[in-house]
Amino acid sequence: MRRPSAASRRIPLILYRYLLRELSKPLAIILGTLVALFGSYTAAGFLSDAVNGLLPAGAIATLIGLKVLISLEVLIPAALYVSVILTLSRLHGDLELPAMSALRFTPATMIRAVLTLAGCLALVVGSLSLVVRPWAYTRLHDLSRRAATLLDVDAMEAGSFYVSQGGSRVVFLAHRDGPGSEARDVFVRLTYGDHDEIVSGKLADAIPRMIPGTGSDVHLSDADIYEIYPKKPDSDQVLQAAGMIVDPNKRSDAPPGPSAVASSSAELARSVSAGDIAEFQWRLSTPLSTLLLGLVAIPLSTASPRARRQSRFTTAFLIYFGYYLLSTSARTWVQHGTIPEFPGIWWAPCLLVLLLLAYARGPGLVLALRRRGALPPRRRGGTFPLRRRDA
């Protein structure tokens, strides 16, 4: 028996690298497009807050970057899923896969190539979920709280309530000709730990501070100050001033509450809170979802060569969004205690595993049932059985 030559043994390795390269090209393009779209969508909301004076313009780029960094744990599996379907569908439609099979490129080698790429991306997604995600959320919350204390009073418009710091600060301008001009009939409410301070004035001007980037103070003319103590009514005070300076950017004394998304993975692993358990299971499930989506994309792109391309991509679209919807819903249900810690959110990946097994074993199972007579034989060529006609 003749042994294969060294050149013939290198052919599957060359085809393996070729397939990896072909999978990586659309992956980079799709991922870049998704990041650009998500960044643009996120920037629209931040720019709206900046225009309304609720967010300093200098913090927008950092906040967008953190949001995009957090979203990568979802965008990377989606880009892998689409790239595998597009690449294998193209190779199958151009008859490259049948030609490669003649050169000892087996389906197992194709699965190994997809698994290699999906495994590398799963490691990246796992690092993003377990390490980068809590760090990014911590930075995002810190920047949001810091930015919320730097109201741009020059950009405020009349007739709108500007609420920030979780409702502990409210600013309202009744009349103003335009940004940067003098405001009339100004209302400011600041909430502290034990009392509320309400300040109203007939005229208001913004006074820039000496240190850039620290916001502006407001000079009020003919001001009335009301200090209200809900627990100590006897301490309430009403003051009047011909002129006073108010700091609308002063922080509230109330500390921010704990957040599961900003907690470290080690803290979540030790926690018994339903919200922490849901967040920790979500972080563990993202690399598993990356692997499963990469594998499910293989039969979706090659299992039915006679199927229309549009129907194939519609099926793939429905499977992905159905799985994503089930995963996010399962996390919410675990967070609210509707589903216990076990099965938790793991039933959603299990459904994807069952779907993968159905694609892998489905044709063989149908053929076995037809051989045993449990299913009718498959009709060929669109013909129908002829009926015998009596004379």
Short mmCIF file of C-alpha atoms in Angstrom, two decimals:
data_model
loop_
_atom_site.label_atom_id
_atom_site.label_comp_id
_atom_site.label_asym_id
_atom_site.label_seq_id
_atom_site.Cartn_x
_atom_site.Cartn_y
_atom_site.Cartn_z
CA MET A 1 0.00 0.00 0.00
CA ARG A 2 1.46 3.33 -1.09
CA ARG A 3 1.88 5.91 1.64
CA PRO A 4 0.90 9.50 0.93
CA SER A 5 3.79 11.73 0.04
CA ALA A 6 4.98 14.59 2.22
CA ALA A 7 3.44 17.09 -0.22
CA SER A 8 0.05 15.41 -0.05
CA ARG A 9 0.21 15.39 3.75
CA ARG A 10 0.80 19.14 3.74
CA ILE A 11 -2.24 19.85 1.58
CA PRO A 12 -4.82 19.53 4.43
CA LEU A 13 -2.70 21.86 6.58
CA ILE A 14 -2.53 24.42 3.76
CA LEU A 15 -6.30 24.20 3.29
CA TYR A 16 -6.78 24.48 7.06
CA ARG A 17 -4.80 27.73 7.13
CA TYR A 18 -6.63 28.94 4.03
CA LEU A 19 -10.00 28.42 5.72
CA LEU A 20 -8.82 30.23 8.86
CA ARG A 21 -7.71 33.16 6.73
CA GLU A 22 -11.00 33.23 4.84
CA LEU A 23 -12.94 33.17 8.11
CA SER A 24 -10.86 35.96 9.66
CA LYS A 25 -11.36 38.46 6.82
CA PRO A 26 -15.16 38.87 7.10
CA LEU A 27 -14.88 38.57 10.88
CA ALA A 28 -12.71 41.70 11.06
CA ILE A 29 -14.99 43.60 8.67
CA ILE A 30 -18.22 42.60 10.41
CA LEU A 31 -16.84 43.27 13.88
CA GLY A 32 -15.55 46.69 12.81
CA THR A 33 -18.95 47.53 11.30
CA LEU A 34 -20.82 46.44 14.44
CA VAL A 35 -18.47 48.44 16.66
CA ALA A 36 -18.91 51.53 14.47
CA LEU A 37 -22.70 51.20 14.50
CA PHE A 38 -22.87 50.66 18.25
CA GLY A 39 -20.45 53.52 18.89
CA SER A 40 -22.52 55.86 16.71
CA TYR A 41 -25.72 54.85 18.49
CA THR A 42 -24.10 55.40 21.89
CA ALA A 43 -22.60 58.72 20.84
CA ALA A 44 -26.02 60.04 19.81
CA GLY A 45 -27.32 59.73 23.39
CA PHE A 46 -24.21 61.26 24.94
CA LEU A 47 -24.15 64.14 22.46
CA SER A 48 -27.78 64.89 23.29
CA ASP A 49 -26.90 65.15 26.99
CA ALA A 50 -23.90 67.34 26.16
CA VAL A 51 -26.01 69.71 24.09
CA ASN A 52 -28.54 69.99 26.93
CA GLY A 53 -25.81 70.79 29.41
CA LEU A 54 -26.08 67.51 31.33
CA LEU A 55 -22.69 66.15 30.28
CA PRO A 56 -19.30 67.79 29.66
CA ALA A 57 -18.11 67.39 26.07
CA GLY A 58 -14.67 66.20 27.24
CA ALA A 59 -16.11 63.04 28.82
CA ILE A 60 -17.97 61.83 25.72
CA ALA A 61 -15.06 60.00 24.04
CA THR A 62 -14.14 58.11 27.22
CA LEU A 63 -17.75 57.12 27.92
CA ILE A 64 -18.24 55.89 24.35
CA GLY A 65 -15.02 53.86 24.54
CA LEU A 66 -16.13 52.18 27.76
CA LYS A 67 -19.56 51.39 26.34
CA VAL A 68 -18.01 49.82 23.23
CA LEU A 69 -15.59 47.83 25.38
CA ILE A 70 -18.48 46.40 27.38
CA SER A 71 -20.44 45.55 24.23
CA LEU A 72 -17.62 43.46 22.72
CA GLU A 73 -18.69 40.39 24.71
CA VAL A 74 -21.88 40.38 22.60
CA LEU A 75 -20.54 41.80 19.33
CA ILE A 76 -17.68 39.30 18.96
CA PRO A 77 -19.90 36.16 19.06
CA ALA A 78 -22.34 37.82 16.65
CA ALA A 79 -19.52 38.70 14.22
CA LEU A 80 -18.13 35.15 14.42
CA TYR A 81 -21.57 33.64 13.79
CA VAL A 82 -22.18 35.76 10.69
CA SER A 83 -18.65 35.35 9.33
CA VAL A 84 -18.77 31.54 9.52
CA ILE A 85 -22.12 31.47 7.72
CA LEU A 86 -20.99 33.90 5.03
CA THR A 87 -17.63 32.23 4.43
CA LEU A 88 -18.80 28.61 4.33
CA SER A 89 -21.85 29.53 2.23
CA ARG A 90 -19.61 31.25 -0.29
CA LEU A 91 -17.13 28.36 -0.40
CA HIS A 92 -19.97 25.89 -0.76
CA GLY A 93 -21.69 27.92 -3.49
CA ASP A 94 -18.43 28.33 -5.43
CA LEU A 95 -17.83 24.56 -5.16
CA GLU A 96 -14.59 25.17 -3.29
CA LEU A 97 -15.54 22.86 -0.43
CA PRO A 98 -16.23 19.88 -2.76
CA ALA A 99 -12.93 20.56 -4.50
CA MET A 100 -11.14 20.77 -1.15
CA SER A 101 -12.70 17.47 -0.09
CA ALA A 102 -11.03 15.83 -3.07
CA LEU A 103 -7.72 17.00 -1.58
CA ARG A 104 -8.31 15.16 1.71
CA PHE A 105 -9.95 18.13 3.39
CA THR A 106 -12.51 16.38 5.60
CA PRO A 107 -15.49 17.90 7.47
CA ALA A 108 -13.57 17.22 10.68
CA THR A 109 -10.79 19.51 9.49
CA MET A 110 -13.34 22.22 8.70
CA ILE A 111 -14.87 21.90 12.17
CA ARG A 112 -11.39 22.02 13.69
CA ALA A 113 -10.65 25.27 11.84
CA VAL A 114 -13.88 26.87 13.07
CA LEU A 115 -13.24 25.59 16.59
CA THR A 116 -9.74 27.05 16.57
CA LEU A 117 -11.02 30.50 15.67
CA ALA A 118 -14.01 30.23 18.01
CA GLY A 119 -11.80 28.99 20.86
CA CYS A 120 -9.42 31.93 20.53
CA LEU A 121 -12.33 34.36 20.46
CA ALA A 122 -13.95 32.58 23.42
CA LEU A 123 -10.81 33.23 25.47
CA VAL A 124 -10.97 36.91 24.51
CA VAL A 125 -14.69 37.11 25.33
CA GLY A 126 -14.14 35.32 28.65
CA SER A 127 -11.44 37.83 29.61
CA LEU A 128 -13.71 40.70 28.61
CA SER A 129 -16.61 39.35 30.67
CA LEU A 130 -14.74 38.27 33.79
CA VAL A 131 -12.12 41.01 34.06
CA VAL A 132 -12.69 43.92 31.69
CA ARG A 133 -16.48 44.16 32.12
CA PRO A 134 -16.46 44.99 35.89
CA TRP A 135 -13.52 47.38 35.45
CA ALA A 136 -15.25 49.18 32.57
CA TYR A 137 -18.53 49.47 34.48
CA THR A 138 -16.71 50.85 37.51
CA ARG A 139 -14.99 53.47 35.37
CA LEU A 140 -18.25 54.23 33.57
CA HIS A 141 -20.14 54.79 36.82
CA ASP A 142 -17.37 56.95 38.25
CA LEU A 143 -17.20 59.09 35.13
CA SER A 144 -20.98 59.37 34.96
CA ARG A 145 -21.21 60.50 38.57
CA ARG A 146 -18.32 62.92 38.09
CA ALA A 147 -19.79 64.29 34.87
CA ALA A 148 -23.18 64.64 36.52
CA THR A 149 -21.69 67.14 38.97
CA LEU A 150 -20.45 69.44 36.18
CA LEU A 151 -23.59 71.00 34.76
CA ASP A 152 -22.94 73.34 31.86
CA VAL A 153 -25.29 76.13 32.94
CA ASP A 154 -24.41 78.20 29.86
CA ALA A 155 -25.99 75.55 27.60
CA MET A 156 -29.28 75.28 29.51
CA GLU A 157 -32.49 76.27 27.79
CA ALA A 158 -35.61 77.76 29.31
CA GLY A 159 -38.65 75.64 30.04
CA SER A 160 -36.83 72.38 30.84
CA PHE A 161 -36.11 70.62 34.13
CA TYR A 162 -32.48 69.46 34.37
CA VAL A 163 -32.38 66.50 36.76
CA SER A 164 -29.13 64.71 37.68
CA GLN A 165 -27.36 62.86 40.48
CA GLY A 166 -30.26 60.46 40.84
CA GLY A 167 -32.77 63.28 41.33
CA SER A 168 -30.80 65.01 44.09
CA ARG A 169 -30.27 68.08 41.92
CA VAL A 170 -32.89 69.92 39.87
CA VAL A 171 -32.40 73.13 37.90
CA PHE A 172 -35.16 75.01 36.07
CA LEU A 173 -34.98 78.23 34.05
CA ALA A 174 -38.31 79.89 33.35
CA HIS A 175 -37.10 82.51 30.84
CA ARG A 176 -33.93 82.86 28.78
CA ASP A 177 -33.22 84.45 25.44
CA GLY A 178 -30.54 81.94 24.45
CA PRO A 179 -27.49 79.95 25.62
CA GLY A 180 -25.04 82.10 27.55
CA SER A 181 -27.53 84.90 28.18
CA GLU A 182 -29.02 86.00 31.49
CA ALA A 183 -31.80 83.82 32.89
CA ARG A 184 -34.90 84.96 34.77
CA ASP A 185 -36.99 83.19 37.38
CA VAL A 186 -34.47 80.47 38.24
CA PHE A 187 -35.24 77.47 40.48
CA VAL A 188 -32.57 75.22 42.04
CA ARG A 189 -33.17 72.33 44.40
CA LEU A 190 -30.30 70.48 46.09
CA THR A 191 -30.91 67.39 48.22
CA TYR A 192 -28.49 66.55 51.02
CA GLY A 193 -28.41 63.78 53.55
CA ASP A 194 -30.74 65.36 56.13
CA HIS A 195 -32.37 68.30 54.36
CA ASP A 196 -33.37 69.88 51.06
CA GLU A 197 -32.26 73.30 49.94
CA ILE A 198 -34.46 75.21 47.52
CA VAL A 199 -33.19 78.43 45.99
CA SER A 200 -35.15 80.72 43.70
CA GLY A 201 -34.00 83.96 42.14
CA LYS A 202 -35.28 86.57 39.71
CA LEU A 203 -32.05 86.87 37.70
CA ALA A 204 -29.13 84.44 37.22
CA ASP A 205 -25.72 84.69 35.55
CA ALA A 206 -23.11 81.95 35.06
CA ILE A 207 -19.73 82.66 36.67
CA PRO A 208 -16.86 80.55 35.25
CA ARG A 209 -14.48 79.14 37.83
CA MET A 210 -10.78 79.78 37.91
CA ILE A 211 -9.93 76.10 37.32
CA PRO A 212 -10.98 74.93 33.81
CA GLY A 213 -13.21 71.88 33.61
CA THR A 214 -14.73 72.32 37.09
CA GLY A 215 -18.06 73.79 35.95
CA SER A 216 -19.61 77.16 36.67
CA ASP A 217 -21.24 78.82 39.65
CA VAL A 218 -24.53 80.71 39.39
CA HIS A 219 -24.98 84.24 40.70
CA LEU A 220 -28.61 84.84 41.77
CA SER A 221 -30.15 88.26 42.34
CA ASP A 222 -33.12 88.78 44.70
CA ALA A 223 -32.84 85.20 45.93
CA ASP A 224 -35.01 83.28 48.40
CA ILE A 225 -33.51 80.29 50.21
CA TYR A 226 -35.60 77.57 51.81
CA GLU A 227 -33.91 74.96 53.98
CA ILE A 228 -36.32 72.12 54.74
CA TYR A 229 -35.58 69.36 57.28
CA PRO A 230 -38.18 66.57 56.90
CA LYS A 231 -37.23 64.93 60.22
CA LYS A 232 -36.76 68.22 62.12
CA PRO A 233 -39.49 70.67 61.14
CA ASP A 234 -38.38 73.10 63.81
CA SER A 235 -35.06 73.55 61.98
CA ASP A 236 -36.63 74.83 58.75
CA GLN A 237 -35.34 78.21 57.65
CA VAL A 238 -36.35 80.85 55.12
CA LEU A 239 -33.67 83.35 54.08
CA GLN A 240 -33.53 86.21 51.65
CA ALA A 241 -30.51 87.71 49.89
CA ALA A 242 -30.02 90.55 47.45
CA GLY A 243 -27.32 88.50 45.77
CA MET A 244 -25.76 85.07 46.33
CA ILE A 245 -23.62 82.47 44.56
CA VAL A 246 -24.99 78.95 44.22
CA ASP A 247 -22.95 75.88 43.30
CA PRO A 248 -25.34 73.71 41.25
CA ASN A 249 -22.55 71.14 40.83
CA LYS A 250 -22.25 70.25 44.47
CA ARG A 251 -22.40 66.52 45.10
CA SER A 252 -25.07 64.82 47.11
CA ASP A 253 -23.98 63.32 50.41
CA ALA A 254 -25.77 60.05 49.66
CA PRO A 255 -23.25 57.35 48.69
CA PRO A 256 -23.92 55.37 45.49
CA GLY A 257 -25.49 51.97 45.94
CA PRO A 258 -23.69 48.71 45.10
CA SER A 259 -23.89 47.45 41.54
CA ALA A 260 -23.56 43.84 40.43
CA VAL A 261 -22.17 44.74 37.00
CA ALA A 262 -19.34 46.74 38.60
CA SER A 263 -18.44 44.04 41.16
CA SER A 264 -15.46 41.81 40.55
CA SER A 265 -16.00 38.22 39.47
CA ALA A 266 -14.45 36.95 42.72
CA GLU A 267 -17.00 38.91 44.74
CA LEU A 268 -19.87 37.63 42.63
CA ALA A 269 -18.70 34.02 43.02
CA ARG A 270 -19.01 34.33 46.82
CA SER A 271 -22.32 36.18 46.79
CA VAL A 272 -25.72 34.60 47.41
CA SER A 273 -27.73 37.50 46.01
CA ALA A 274 -29.94 36.64 43.05
CA GLY A 275 -28.70 39.66 41.11
CA ASP A 276 -25.05 38.74 41.69
CA ILE A 277 -25.68 35.12 40.73
CA ALA A 278 -27.35 36.17 37.48
CA GLU A 279 -24.48 38.52 36.63
CA PHE A 280 -21.82 35.89 37.40
CA GLN A 281 -23.59 33.22 35.32
CA TRP A 282 -23.87 35.66 32.44
CA ARG A 283 -20.12 36.31 32.53
CA LEU A 284 -19.41 32.58 32.48
CA SER A 285 -21.88 31.92 29.66
CA THR A 286 -20.46 34.40 27.14
CA PRO A 287 -17.37 32.32 26.13
CA LEU A 288 -19.56 29.20 25.95
CA SER A 289 -22.01 31.05 23.70
CA THR A 290 -19.11 32.05 21.44
CA LEU A 291 -18.11 28.41 20.92
CA LEU A 292 -21.68 27.18 20.42
CA LEU A 293 -22.61 29.92 17.95
CA GLY A 294 -19.50 29.18 15.90
CA LEU A 295 -20.41 25.49 15.73
CA VAL A 296 -24.11 26.05 14.98
CA ALA A 297 -23.14 28.28 12.05
CA ILE A 298 -21.47 25.32 10.27
CA PRO A 299 -24.61 23.23 9.51
CA LEU A 300 -26.59 26.41 8.80
CA SER A 301 -24.20 27.25 5.97
CA THR A 302 -23.55 23.79 4.48
CA ALA A 303 -26.34 21.40 5.46
CA SER A 304 -28.83 22.26 2.69
CA PRO A 305 -27.09 23.05 -0.61
CA ARG A 306 -30.43 23.13 -2.50
CA ALA A 307 -32.03 25.55 -0.04
CA ARG A 308 -32.44 29.13 -1.07
CA ARG A 309 -29.83 31.49 0.29
CA GLN A 310 -32.44 33.91 1.61
CA SER A 311 -34.24 31.25 3.63
CA ARG A 312 -30.93 30.01 4.99
CA PHE A 313 -29.96 33.43 6.31
CA THR A 314 -33.47 34.01 7.66
CA THR A 315 -33.17 30.81 9.68
CA ALA A 316 -29.76 31.83 10.96
CA PHE A 317 -31.09 35.28 11.89
CA LEU A 318 -34.01 33.82 13.83
CA ILE A 319 -31.80 31.33 15.67
CA TYR A 320 -29.33 33.98 16.79
CA PHE A 321 -31.87 36.53 17.98
CA GLY A 322 -33.98 33.83 19.57
CA TYR A 323 -30.97 32.59 21.51
CA TYR A 324 -29.92 36.11 22.52
CA LEU A 325 -33.46 36.91 23.65
CA LEU A 326 -33.67 33.70 25.69
CA SER A 327 -30.27 34.36 27.30
CA THR A 328 -31.07 37.92 28.35
CA SER A 329 -34.54 36.89 29.54
CA ALA A 330 -33.05 34.04 31.58
CA ARG A 331 -30.61 36.46 33.22
CA THR A 332 -33.50 38.76 34.13
CA TRP A 333 -35.55 35.88 35.50
CA VAL A 334 -32.68 34.68 37.68
CA GLN A 335 -32.05 38.25 38.84
CA HIS A 336 -35.67 38.62 39.96
CA GLY A 337 -35.84 35.16 41.53
CA THR A 338 -38.29 33.75 38.98
CA ILE A 339 -35.82 30.96 38.13
CA PRO A 340 -33.61 29.39 40.85
CA GLU A 341 -29.83 29.37 40.76
CA PHE A 342 -29.97 26.00 39.01
CA PRO A 343 -30.67 25.70 36.13
CA GLY A 344 -30.23 29.47 36.18
CA ILE A 345 -29.41 30.80 32.72
CA TRP A 346 -27.76 27.54 31.61
CA TRP A 347 -30.91 26.16 30.01
CA ALA A 348 -30.48 28.65 27.15
CA PRO A 349 -27.04 27.27 26.09
CA CYS A 350 -28.44 23.76 26.57
CA LEU A 351 -31.11 24.52 23.98
CA LEU A 352 -28.37 25.59 21.59
CA VAL A 353 -26.54 22.30 22.26
CA LEU A 354 -29.73 20.34 21.50
CA LEU A 355 -30.13 22.29 18.27
CA LEU A 356 -26.54 21.48 17.34
CA LEU A 357 -27.12 17.78 18.07
CA ALA A 358 -30.28 17.85 15.98
CA TYR A 359 -28.35 19.27 13.03
CA ALA A 360 -25.58 16.70 13.52
CA ARG A 361 -27.75 13.61 14.11
CA GLY A 362 -30.93 14.66 12.32
CA PRO A 363 -30.21 13.29 8.81
CA GLY A 364 -28.94 9.96 10.14
CA LEU A 365 -31.94 9.61 12.46
CA VAL A 366 -34.40 10.33 9.63
CA LEU A 367 -32.65 7.79 7.37
CA ALA A 368 -32.78 5.13 10.11
CA LEU A 369 -36.50 5.75 10.72
CA ARG A 370 -37.21 5.46 6.99
CA ARG A 371 -35.35 2.16 6.79
CA ARG A 372 -37.45 0.82 9.66
CA GLY A 373 -40.65 2.02 8.04
CA ALA A 374 -41.47 4.58 10.72
CA LEU A 375 -41.37 7.36 8.11
CA PRO A 376 -42.58 7.27 4.49
CA PRO A 377 -39.87 6.99 1.82
CA ARG A 378 -38.63 10.23 0.32
CA ARG A 379 -40.16 11.18 -3.01
CA ARG A 380 -37.75 11.89 -5.84
CA GLY A 381 -38.09 14.15 -8.80
CA GLY A 382 -41.49 15.44 -7.75
CA THR A 383 -43.22 12.18 -8.87
CA PHE A 384 -46.22 10.68 -7.17
CA PRO A 385 -47.21 7.02 -6.83
CA LEU A 386 -49.43 5.81 -9.65
CA ARG A 387 -52.82 4.36 -8.91
CA ARG A 388 -53.98 1.27 -10.68
CA ARG A 389 -57.06 1.85 -12.78
CA ASP A 390 -59.59 -0.92 -13.11
CA ALA A 391 -60.86 -1.73 -16.57
#
